[in-house]
XYZ file of C-alpha atoms in Angstrom:
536
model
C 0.000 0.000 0.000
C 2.983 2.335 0.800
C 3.983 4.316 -2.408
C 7.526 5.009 -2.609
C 9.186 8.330 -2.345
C 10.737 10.440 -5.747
C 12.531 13.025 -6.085
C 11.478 16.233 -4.666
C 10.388 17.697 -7.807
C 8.977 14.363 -9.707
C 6.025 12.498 -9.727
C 5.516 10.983 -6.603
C 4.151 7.004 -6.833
C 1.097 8.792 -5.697
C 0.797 11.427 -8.485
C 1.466 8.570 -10.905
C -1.292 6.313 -9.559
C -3.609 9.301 -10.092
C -3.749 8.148 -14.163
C -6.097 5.685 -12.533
C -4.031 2.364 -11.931
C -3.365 2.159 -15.537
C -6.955 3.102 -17.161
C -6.647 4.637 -20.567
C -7.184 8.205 -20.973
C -9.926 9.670 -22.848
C -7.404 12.266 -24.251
C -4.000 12.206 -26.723
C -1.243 13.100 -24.605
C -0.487 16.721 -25.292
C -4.101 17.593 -25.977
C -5.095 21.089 -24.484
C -5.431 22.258 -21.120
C -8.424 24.148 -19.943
C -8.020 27.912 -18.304
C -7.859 28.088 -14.655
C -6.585 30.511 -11.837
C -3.830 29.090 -9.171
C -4.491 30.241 -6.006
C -3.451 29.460 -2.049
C -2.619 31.087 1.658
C -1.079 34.708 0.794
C 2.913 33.171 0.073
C 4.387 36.718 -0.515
C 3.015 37.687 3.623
C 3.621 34.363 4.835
C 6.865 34.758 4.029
C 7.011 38.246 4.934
C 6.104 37.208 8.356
C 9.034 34.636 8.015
C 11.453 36.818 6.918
C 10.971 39.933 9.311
C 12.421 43.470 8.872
C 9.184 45.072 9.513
C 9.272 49.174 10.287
C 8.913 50.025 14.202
C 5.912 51.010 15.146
C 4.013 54.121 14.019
C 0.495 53.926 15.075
C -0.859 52.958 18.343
C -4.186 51.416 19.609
C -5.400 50.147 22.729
C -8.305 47.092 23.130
C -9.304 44.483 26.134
C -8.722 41.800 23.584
C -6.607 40.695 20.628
C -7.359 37.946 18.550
C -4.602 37.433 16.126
C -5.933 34.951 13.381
C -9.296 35.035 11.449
C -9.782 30.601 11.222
C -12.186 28.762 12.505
C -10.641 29.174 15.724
C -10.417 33.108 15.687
C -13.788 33.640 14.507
C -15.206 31.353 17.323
C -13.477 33.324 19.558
C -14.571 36.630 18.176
C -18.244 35.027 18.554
C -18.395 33.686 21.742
C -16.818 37.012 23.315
C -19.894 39.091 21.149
C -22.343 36.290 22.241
C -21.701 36.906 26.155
C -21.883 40.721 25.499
C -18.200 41.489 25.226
C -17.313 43.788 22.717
C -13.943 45.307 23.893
C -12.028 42.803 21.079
C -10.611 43.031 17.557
C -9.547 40.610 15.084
C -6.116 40.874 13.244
C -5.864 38.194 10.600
C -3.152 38.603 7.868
C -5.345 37.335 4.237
C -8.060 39.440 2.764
C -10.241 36.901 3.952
C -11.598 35.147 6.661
C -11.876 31.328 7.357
C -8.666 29.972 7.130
C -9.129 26.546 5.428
C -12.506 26.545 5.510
C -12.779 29.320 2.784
C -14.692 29.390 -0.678
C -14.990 30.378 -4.000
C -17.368 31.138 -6.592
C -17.713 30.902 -10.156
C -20.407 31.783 -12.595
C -22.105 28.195 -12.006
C -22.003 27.815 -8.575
C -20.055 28.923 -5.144
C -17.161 26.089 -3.862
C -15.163 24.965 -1.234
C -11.151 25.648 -1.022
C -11.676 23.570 2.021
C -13.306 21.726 4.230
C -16.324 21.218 2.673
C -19.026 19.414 5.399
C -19.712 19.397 9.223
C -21.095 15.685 10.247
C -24.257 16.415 12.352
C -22.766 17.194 15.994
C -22.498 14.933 18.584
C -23.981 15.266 22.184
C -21.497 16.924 23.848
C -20.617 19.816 20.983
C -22.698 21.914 22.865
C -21.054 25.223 21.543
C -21.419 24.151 18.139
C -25.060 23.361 18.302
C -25.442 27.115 20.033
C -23.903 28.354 16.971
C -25.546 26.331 14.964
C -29.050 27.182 16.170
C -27.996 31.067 15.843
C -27.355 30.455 12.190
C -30.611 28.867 11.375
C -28.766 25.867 10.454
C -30.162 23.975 13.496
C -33.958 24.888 13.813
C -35.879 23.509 16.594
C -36.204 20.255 18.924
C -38.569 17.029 19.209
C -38.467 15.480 22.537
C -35.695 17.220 23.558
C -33.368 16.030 20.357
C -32.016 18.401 18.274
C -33.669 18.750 14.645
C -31.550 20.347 11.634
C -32.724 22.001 8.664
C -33.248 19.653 6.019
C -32.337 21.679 3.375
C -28.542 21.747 4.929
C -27.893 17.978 5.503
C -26.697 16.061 2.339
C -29.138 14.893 0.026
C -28.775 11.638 -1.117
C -26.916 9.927 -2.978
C -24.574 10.765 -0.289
C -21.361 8.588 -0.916
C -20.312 6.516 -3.751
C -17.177 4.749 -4.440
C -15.742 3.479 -7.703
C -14.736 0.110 -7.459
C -13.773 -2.553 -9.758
C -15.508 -0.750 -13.206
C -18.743 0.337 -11.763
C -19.881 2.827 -8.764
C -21.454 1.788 -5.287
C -23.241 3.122 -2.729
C -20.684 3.879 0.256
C -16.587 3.574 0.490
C -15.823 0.623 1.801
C -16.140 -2.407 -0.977
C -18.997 -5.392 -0.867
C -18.392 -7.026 -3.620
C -15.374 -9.300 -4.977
C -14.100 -9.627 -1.476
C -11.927 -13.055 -0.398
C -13.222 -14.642 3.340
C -10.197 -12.745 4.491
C -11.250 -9.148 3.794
C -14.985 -10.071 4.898
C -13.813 -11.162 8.369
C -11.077 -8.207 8.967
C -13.709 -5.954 8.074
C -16.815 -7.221 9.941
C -14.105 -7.895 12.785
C -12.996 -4.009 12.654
C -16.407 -2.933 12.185
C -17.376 -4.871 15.314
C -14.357 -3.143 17.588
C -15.071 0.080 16.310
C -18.552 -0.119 17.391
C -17.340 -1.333 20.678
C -15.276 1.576 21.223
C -17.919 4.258 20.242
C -20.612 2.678 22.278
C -18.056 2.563 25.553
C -18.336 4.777 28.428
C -14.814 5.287 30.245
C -14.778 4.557 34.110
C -14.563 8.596 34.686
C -18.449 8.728 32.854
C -17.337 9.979 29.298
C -17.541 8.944 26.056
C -14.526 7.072 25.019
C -14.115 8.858 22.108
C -16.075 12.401 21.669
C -16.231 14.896 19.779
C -14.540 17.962 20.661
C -12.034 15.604 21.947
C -11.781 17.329 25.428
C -14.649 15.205 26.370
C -12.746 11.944 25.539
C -12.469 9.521 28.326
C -8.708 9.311 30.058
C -8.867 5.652 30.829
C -5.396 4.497 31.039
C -5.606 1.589 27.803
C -7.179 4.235 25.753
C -4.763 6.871 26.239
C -2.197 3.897 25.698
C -3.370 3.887 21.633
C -1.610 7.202 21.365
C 1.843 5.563 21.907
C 1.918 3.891 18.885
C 0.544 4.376 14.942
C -2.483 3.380 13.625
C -0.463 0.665 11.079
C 0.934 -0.832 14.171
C -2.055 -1.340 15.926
C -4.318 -2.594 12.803
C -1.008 -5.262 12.890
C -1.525 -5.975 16.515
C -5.515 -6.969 15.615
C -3.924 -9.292 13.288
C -5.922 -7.787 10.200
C -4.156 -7.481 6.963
C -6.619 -7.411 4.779
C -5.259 -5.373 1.573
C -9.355 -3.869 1.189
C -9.387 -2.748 5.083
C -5.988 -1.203 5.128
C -6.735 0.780 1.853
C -10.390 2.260 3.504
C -8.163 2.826 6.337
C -5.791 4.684 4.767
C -8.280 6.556 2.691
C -9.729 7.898 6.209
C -6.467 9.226 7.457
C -5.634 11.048 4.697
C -8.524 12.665 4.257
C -9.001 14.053 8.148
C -5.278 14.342 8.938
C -3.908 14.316 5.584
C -1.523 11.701 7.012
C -0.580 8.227 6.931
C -1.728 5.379 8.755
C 1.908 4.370 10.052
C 2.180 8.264 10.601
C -1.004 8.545 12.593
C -1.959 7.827 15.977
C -3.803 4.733 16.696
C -5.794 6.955 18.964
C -6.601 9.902 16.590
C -7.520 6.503 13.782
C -9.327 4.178 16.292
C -10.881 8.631 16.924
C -12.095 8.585 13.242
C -14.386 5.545 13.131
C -15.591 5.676 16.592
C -15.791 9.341 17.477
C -18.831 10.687 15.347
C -22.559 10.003 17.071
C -24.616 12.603 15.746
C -27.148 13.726 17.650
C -30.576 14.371 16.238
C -33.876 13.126 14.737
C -35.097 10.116 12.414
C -31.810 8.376 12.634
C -30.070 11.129 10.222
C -27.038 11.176 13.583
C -24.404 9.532 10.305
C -25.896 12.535 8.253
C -23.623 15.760 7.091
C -24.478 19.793 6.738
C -22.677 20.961 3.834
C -23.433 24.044 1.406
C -22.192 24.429 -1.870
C -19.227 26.491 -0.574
C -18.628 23.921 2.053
C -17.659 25.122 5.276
C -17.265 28.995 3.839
C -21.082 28.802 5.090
C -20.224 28.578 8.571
C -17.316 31.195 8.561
C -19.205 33.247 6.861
C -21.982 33.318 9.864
C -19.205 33.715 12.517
C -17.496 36.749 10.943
C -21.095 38.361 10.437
C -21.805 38.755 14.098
C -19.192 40.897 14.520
C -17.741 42.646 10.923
C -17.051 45.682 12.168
C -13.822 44.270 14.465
C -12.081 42.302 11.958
C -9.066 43.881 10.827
C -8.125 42.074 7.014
C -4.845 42.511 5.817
C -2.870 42.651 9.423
C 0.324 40.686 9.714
C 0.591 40.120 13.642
C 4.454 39.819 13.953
C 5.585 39.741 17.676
C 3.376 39.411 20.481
C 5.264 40.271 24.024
C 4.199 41.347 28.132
C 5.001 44.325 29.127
C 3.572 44.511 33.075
C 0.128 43.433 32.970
C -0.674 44.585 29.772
C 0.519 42.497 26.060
C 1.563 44.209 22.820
C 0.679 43.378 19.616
C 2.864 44.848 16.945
C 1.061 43.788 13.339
C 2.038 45.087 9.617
C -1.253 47.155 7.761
C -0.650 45.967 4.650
C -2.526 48.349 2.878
C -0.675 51.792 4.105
C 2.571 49.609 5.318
C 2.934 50.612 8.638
C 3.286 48.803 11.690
C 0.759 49.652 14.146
C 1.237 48.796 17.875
C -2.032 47.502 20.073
C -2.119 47.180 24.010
C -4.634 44.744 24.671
C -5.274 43.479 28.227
C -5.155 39.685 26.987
C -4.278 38.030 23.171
C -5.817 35.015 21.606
C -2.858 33.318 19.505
C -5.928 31.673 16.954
C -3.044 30.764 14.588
C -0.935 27.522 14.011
C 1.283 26.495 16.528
C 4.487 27.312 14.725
C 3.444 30.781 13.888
C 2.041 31.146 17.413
C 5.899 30.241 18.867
C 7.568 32.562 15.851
C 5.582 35.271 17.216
C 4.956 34.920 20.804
C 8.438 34.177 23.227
C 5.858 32.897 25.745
C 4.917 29.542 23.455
C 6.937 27.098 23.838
C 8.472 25.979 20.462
C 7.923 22.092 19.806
C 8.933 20.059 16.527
C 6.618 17.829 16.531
C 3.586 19.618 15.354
C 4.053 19.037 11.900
C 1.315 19.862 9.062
C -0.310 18.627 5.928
C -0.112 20.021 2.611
C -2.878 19.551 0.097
C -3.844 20.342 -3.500
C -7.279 21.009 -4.447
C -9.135 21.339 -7.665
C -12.098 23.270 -8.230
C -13.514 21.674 -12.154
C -16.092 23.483 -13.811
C -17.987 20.959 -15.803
C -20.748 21.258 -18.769
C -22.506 18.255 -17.408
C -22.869 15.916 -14.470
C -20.558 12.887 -14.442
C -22.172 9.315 -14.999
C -20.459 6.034 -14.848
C -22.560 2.390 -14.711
C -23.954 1.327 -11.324
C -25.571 3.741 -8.928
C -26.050 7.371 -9.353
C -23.817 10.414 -8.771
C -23.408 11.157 -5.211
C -22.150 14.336 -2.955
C -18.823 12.634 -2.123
C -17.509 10.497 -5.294
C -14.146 7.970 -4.544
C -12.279 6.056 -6.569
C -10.356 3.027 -5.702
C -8.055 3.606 -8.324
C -7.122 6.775 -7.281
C -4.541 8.082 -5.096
C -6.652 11.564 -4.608
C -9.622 11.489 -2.516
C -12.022 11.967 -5.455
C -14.770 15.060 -5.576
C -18.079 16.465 -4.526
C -20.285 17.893 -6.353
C -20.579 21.343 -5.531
C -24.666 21.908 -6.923
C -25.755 18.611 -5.125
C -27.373 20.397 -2.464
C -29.772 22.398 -5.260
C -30.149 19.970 -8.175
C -32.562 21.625 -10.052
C -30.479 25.261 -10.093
C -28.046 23.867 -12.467
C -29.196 20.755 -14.617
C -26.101 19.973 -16.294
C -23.143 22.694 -15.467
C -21.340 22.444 -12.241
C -17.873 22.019 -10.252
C -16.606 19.245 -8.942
C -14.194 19.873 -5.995
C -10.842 17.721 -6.403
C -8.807 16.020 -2.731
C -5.629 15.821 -2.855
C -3.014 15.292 0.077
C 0.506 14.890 -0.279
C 0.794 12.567 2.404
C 3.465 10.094 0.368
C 6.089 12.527 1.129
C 7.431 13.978 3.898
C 5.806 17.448 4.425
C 8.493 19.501 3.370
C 9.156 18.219 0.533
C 5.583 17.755 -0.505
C 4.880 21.681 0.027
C 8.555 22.408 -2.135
C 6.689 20.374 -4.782
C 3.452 22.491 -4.531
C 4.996 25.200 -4.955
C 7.747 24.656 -7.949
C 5.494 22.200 -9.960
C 3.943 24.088 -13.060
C 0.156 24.648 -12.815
C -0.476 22.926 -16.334
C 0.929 19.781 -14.516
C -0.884 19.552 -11.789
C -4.165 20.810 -14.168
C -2.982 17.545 -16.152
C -3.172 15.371 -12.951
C -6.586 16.677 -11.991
C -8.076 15.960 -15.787
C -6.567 12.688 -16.289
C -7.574 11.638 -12.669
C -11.236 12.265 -13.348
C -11.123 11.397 -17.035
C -10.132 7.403 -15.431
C -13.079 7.522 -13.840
C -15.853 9.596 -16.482
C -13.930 9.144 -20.117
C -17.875 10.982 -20.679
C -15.957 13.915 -19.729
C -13.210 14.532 -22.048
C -15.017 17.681 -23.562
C -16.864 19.069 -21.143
C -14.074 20.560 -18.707
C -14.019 24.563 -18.786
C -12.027 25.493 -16.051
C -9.575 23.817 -13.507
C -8.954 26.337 -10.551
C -6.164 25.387 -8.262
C -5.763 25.617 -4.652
C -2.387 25.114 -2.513
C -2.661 24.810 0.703
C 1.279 24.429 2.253
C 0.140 23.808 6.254
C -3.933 22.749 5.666
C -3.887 20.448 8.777
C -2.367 19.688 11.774
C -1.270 15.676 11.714
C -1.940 13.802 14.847
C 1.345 11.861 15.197
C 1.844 9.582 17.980
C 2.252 11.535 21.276
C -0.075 14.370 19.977
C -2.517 13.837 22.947
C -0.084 16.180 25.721
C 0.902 18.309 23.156
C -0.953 21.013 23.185
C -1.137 21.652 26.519
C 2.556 21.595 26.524
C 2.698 24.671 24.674
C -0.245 26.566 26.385
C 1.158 30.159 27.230
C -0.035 31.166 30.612
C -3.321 34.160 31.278
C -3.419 36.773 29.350
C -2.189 34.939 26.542
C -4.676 32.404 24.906
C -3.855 30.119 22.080
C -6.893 28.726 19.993
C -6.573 26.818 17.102
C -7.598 23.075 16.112
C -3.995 21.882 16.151
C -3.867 22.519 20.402
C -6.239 19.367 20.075
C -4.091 18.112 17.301
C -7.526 16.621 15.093
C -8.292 19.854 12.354
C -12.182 19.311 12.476
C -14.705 22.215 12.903
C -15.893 21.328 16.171
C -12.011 21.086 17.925
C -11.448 24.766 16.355
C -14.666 26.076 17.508
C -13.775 24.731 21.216
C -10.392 25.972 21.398
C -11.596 29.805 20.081
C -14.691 29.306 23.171
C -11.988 28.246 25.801
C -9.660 31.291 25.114
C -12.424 33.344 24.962
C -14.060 32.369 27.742
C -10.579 32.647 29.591
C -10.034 36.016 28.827
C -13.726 36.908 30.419
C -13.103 34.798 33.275
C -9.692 36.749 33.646
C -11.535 40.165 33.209
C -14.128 38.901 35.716
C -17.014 39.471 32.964
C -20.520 37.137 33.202
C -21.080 34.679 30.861
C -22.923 31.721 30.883
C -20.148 28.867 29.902
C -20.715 26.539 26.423
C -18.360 24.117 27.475
């Protein structure tokens, strides 16, 4: 299963398997490329940021709160301090927009994700996210106490299909052409995973929640974060080629990583984590909008637009006294500008956070996923033989993660045109080399990957791409490596400084972003001694 490692510049094994294990293409080699923008994180401030030499400070400002970093995380933040009637706070993030990963796009056919593109209906304990959630109108009343979503914002069916063996099925992990091996590793996996979601730890929590804060700390289940997820499945005894590929499929696409790079905890995490809460048995259901999860950053950032501060590169964070100062670049009248705030939420990565900040401690082991993704503007819907086109669309053959189909929540507004967004995580490589190769591969190449990789699976296709907008992202995810359990806390700063971001719980999923940005925030009102009613 392991594809070997080329030279930094090359095609990986992965981006070769992308043809589509040896399918023919639809197209002579050669053949015309269609337009397409290339876009990603801001490089030229990133590395500004990097670099340093910014001008002392020229302009000062004074605020009770700071957040530096306009994610998930930062946004969450921003919105639980407005929530709880706090509105002493401003938001410095360094893009033009808000979101972090969990931006969008739009095109004259439909809006898209750049992102993260879903939010599985929340479990039990997310109890900030369903507040949010129920401010947005996304989550719009209760029966019998259990929370009921708007229909119109869970996924429609056909909700997952997977290309295997020449034809599509329903769901991603294969039924069909299976040896009595694969049947009993999976039904024996299945089985443990089910085990391990229905299990209450002797301290009265879920084994495995979601925001992971409300885990269990039994000693054997902290014990899986020792070792990686490879290991473990080797431990069980399975070996079944078909499980190990469905596993490995699910760690790259929510850690972009590995399976003998993951934690067994974060993998054993993925299967038996999720237990949505709501109505009519939809709990295994997603909300997703044809932007993705641009829909929900969108709704944070609008309860408070007026303190968001675009275009800010926070470059050094520092105490003076009681007090912290925030020096950040204005990029559009380049000048430094120097706030006193009374506490700062670091809502950035950790590595930034420790560039920045003297008071983070610095640790090598947080180490991030880059990804590629392909926005495809299409004159018609893809077919294929067996069952019909779904929201999420995989492809055994593939080393990407496949598409979704950005108009599948709103059939009937485009009958034939739309854009399929493209998964791909360079998790083959180490990450450094893999972002080197984002970055100094042509465009046309990767445009060439993306076409042939859906032309293996819908030859139907060949002329009726229009567009193939790229998106780099260098650092899209924290990776849980083994040990990533104590590591955030290891690096927590102490009052007034905050840090909230997803990788402080080391899983990048909406719900562990929205919790960190609620526990700095409410911090900082606890610190200032202001009421609020706690969400955690």
């Amino acid at each position: 299963m392991k594809a070997d490692r080329r030279t930094v510049l090359g095609l990986g094994a992965g981006a070769v398997a992308l043809a589509g294990g040896g399918l023919a293409m639809a197209l002579e080699p050669g053949a015309p490329l269609p337009p397409g923008a290339l876009g990603g994180a801001d490089l030229a401030r990133g590395h500004r940021l990097r670099d340093g030499g910014f001008p002392a400070p020229s302009r000062f400002e004074e605020v009770d709160v700071v957040i530096a970093g306009g994610g998930i995380a930062g946004l969450s933040a921003g919105w639980r301090l407005h929530d709880a009637g706090f509105t002493r706070f401003r938001l410095l993030e360094l893009e033009d927009a808000v979101g972090g990963n969990a931006r969008g796009g739009r095109n004259a056919v439909s809006a898209y994700p750049l992102g993260a593109h879903y939010l599985p209906v929340p479990n039990r304990e997310a109890k900030a996210v369903r507040h949010l959630l129920r401010q947005l109108g996304i989550l719009v009343g209760e029966r019998d106490g259990v929370p009921v979503y708007d229909p119109e914002q869970l996924c429609a069916d056909l909700q997952e299909r997977l290309f295997w063996q020449g034809r599509w099925q329903e769901g991603l992990v294969p039924r069909t052409g299976l040896t009595p091996q694969d049947r009993a590793d999976l039904a024996a996996f299945e089985k443990t995973m089910a085990g391990y979601s229905a299990r209450i730890g002797s301290d009265g929590k879920p084994a495995f929640a979601v925001p992971r804060a409300y885990s269990s700390g039994d000693s054997d289940l902290v014990a899986l974060d020792g070792l990686d997820f490879a290991s473990w499945l080797d431990q069980q005894g399975w070996h079944s080629p078909v499980l190990r590929a469905h596993v490995r499929y699910a760690m790259r696409d929510d850690h972009g990583t590995e399976p003998h790079e993951a934690s067994a905890w974060a993998g054993v995490h993925y299967f038996a984590g999720r237990r949505g809460w709501t109505v009519d048995g939809a709990g295994d259901n997603e909300l997703t909008w044809p932007e993705g999860n641009a829909r929900l950053a969108r709704g944070l950032a609008g309860f408070f637009p007026d303190r968001i501060a675009r275009g800010h590169i926070v470059h050094h964070v520092a105490q003076e006294g009681e007090t912290v100062l925030v020096d950040s670049f204005d990029t559009a009248v380049g000048v430094t500008v120097r706030t006193r705030a009374r506490a700062v939420i670091l809502a950035m990565p950790h590595f930034v956070a420790a560039r920045i900040c003297p008071a983070v401690a610095s640790d090598k082991a947080f180490t991030y996923a880059p990804w590629l993704i392909a926005n495809v503007t299409v004159d018609r819907l893809p077919g294929g033989r067996g069952v019909p086109l779904a929201w999420d669309n995989v492809s055994s053959t593939s080393e990407a993660l496949g598409y979704v189909v950005a108009t599948h929540q709103a059939p009937d507004a485009h009958p034939t045109a739309t854009v399929l967004t493209w998964y791909l995580p360079l998790s083959d490589m180490p990450p450094p080399v893999a972002r080197r190769l984002l970055l100094e591969r042509p465009a046309d190449a990767w445009k060439q990957m993306v076409r042939d990789d859906l032309l293996a699976m819908h030859p139907d296709l060949a002329d009726a791409i229009r567009r193939i907008d790229l998106w780099r992202w260098g650092h899209a995810m924290i990776r849980p490596t083994p040990g990533f359990l104590a590591r955030g806390e290891a690096v927590r700063p102490k009052p007034p400084l905050f840090l909230a971001h997803s990788d402080v719980s080391g899983l990048s999923l909406f719900e562990e972003a929205n919790y960190q940005g609620v526990v700095a925030a409410e911090g900082a009102m606890a610190l200032f001694g202001h009421p609020y009613a706690s969400l955690l």
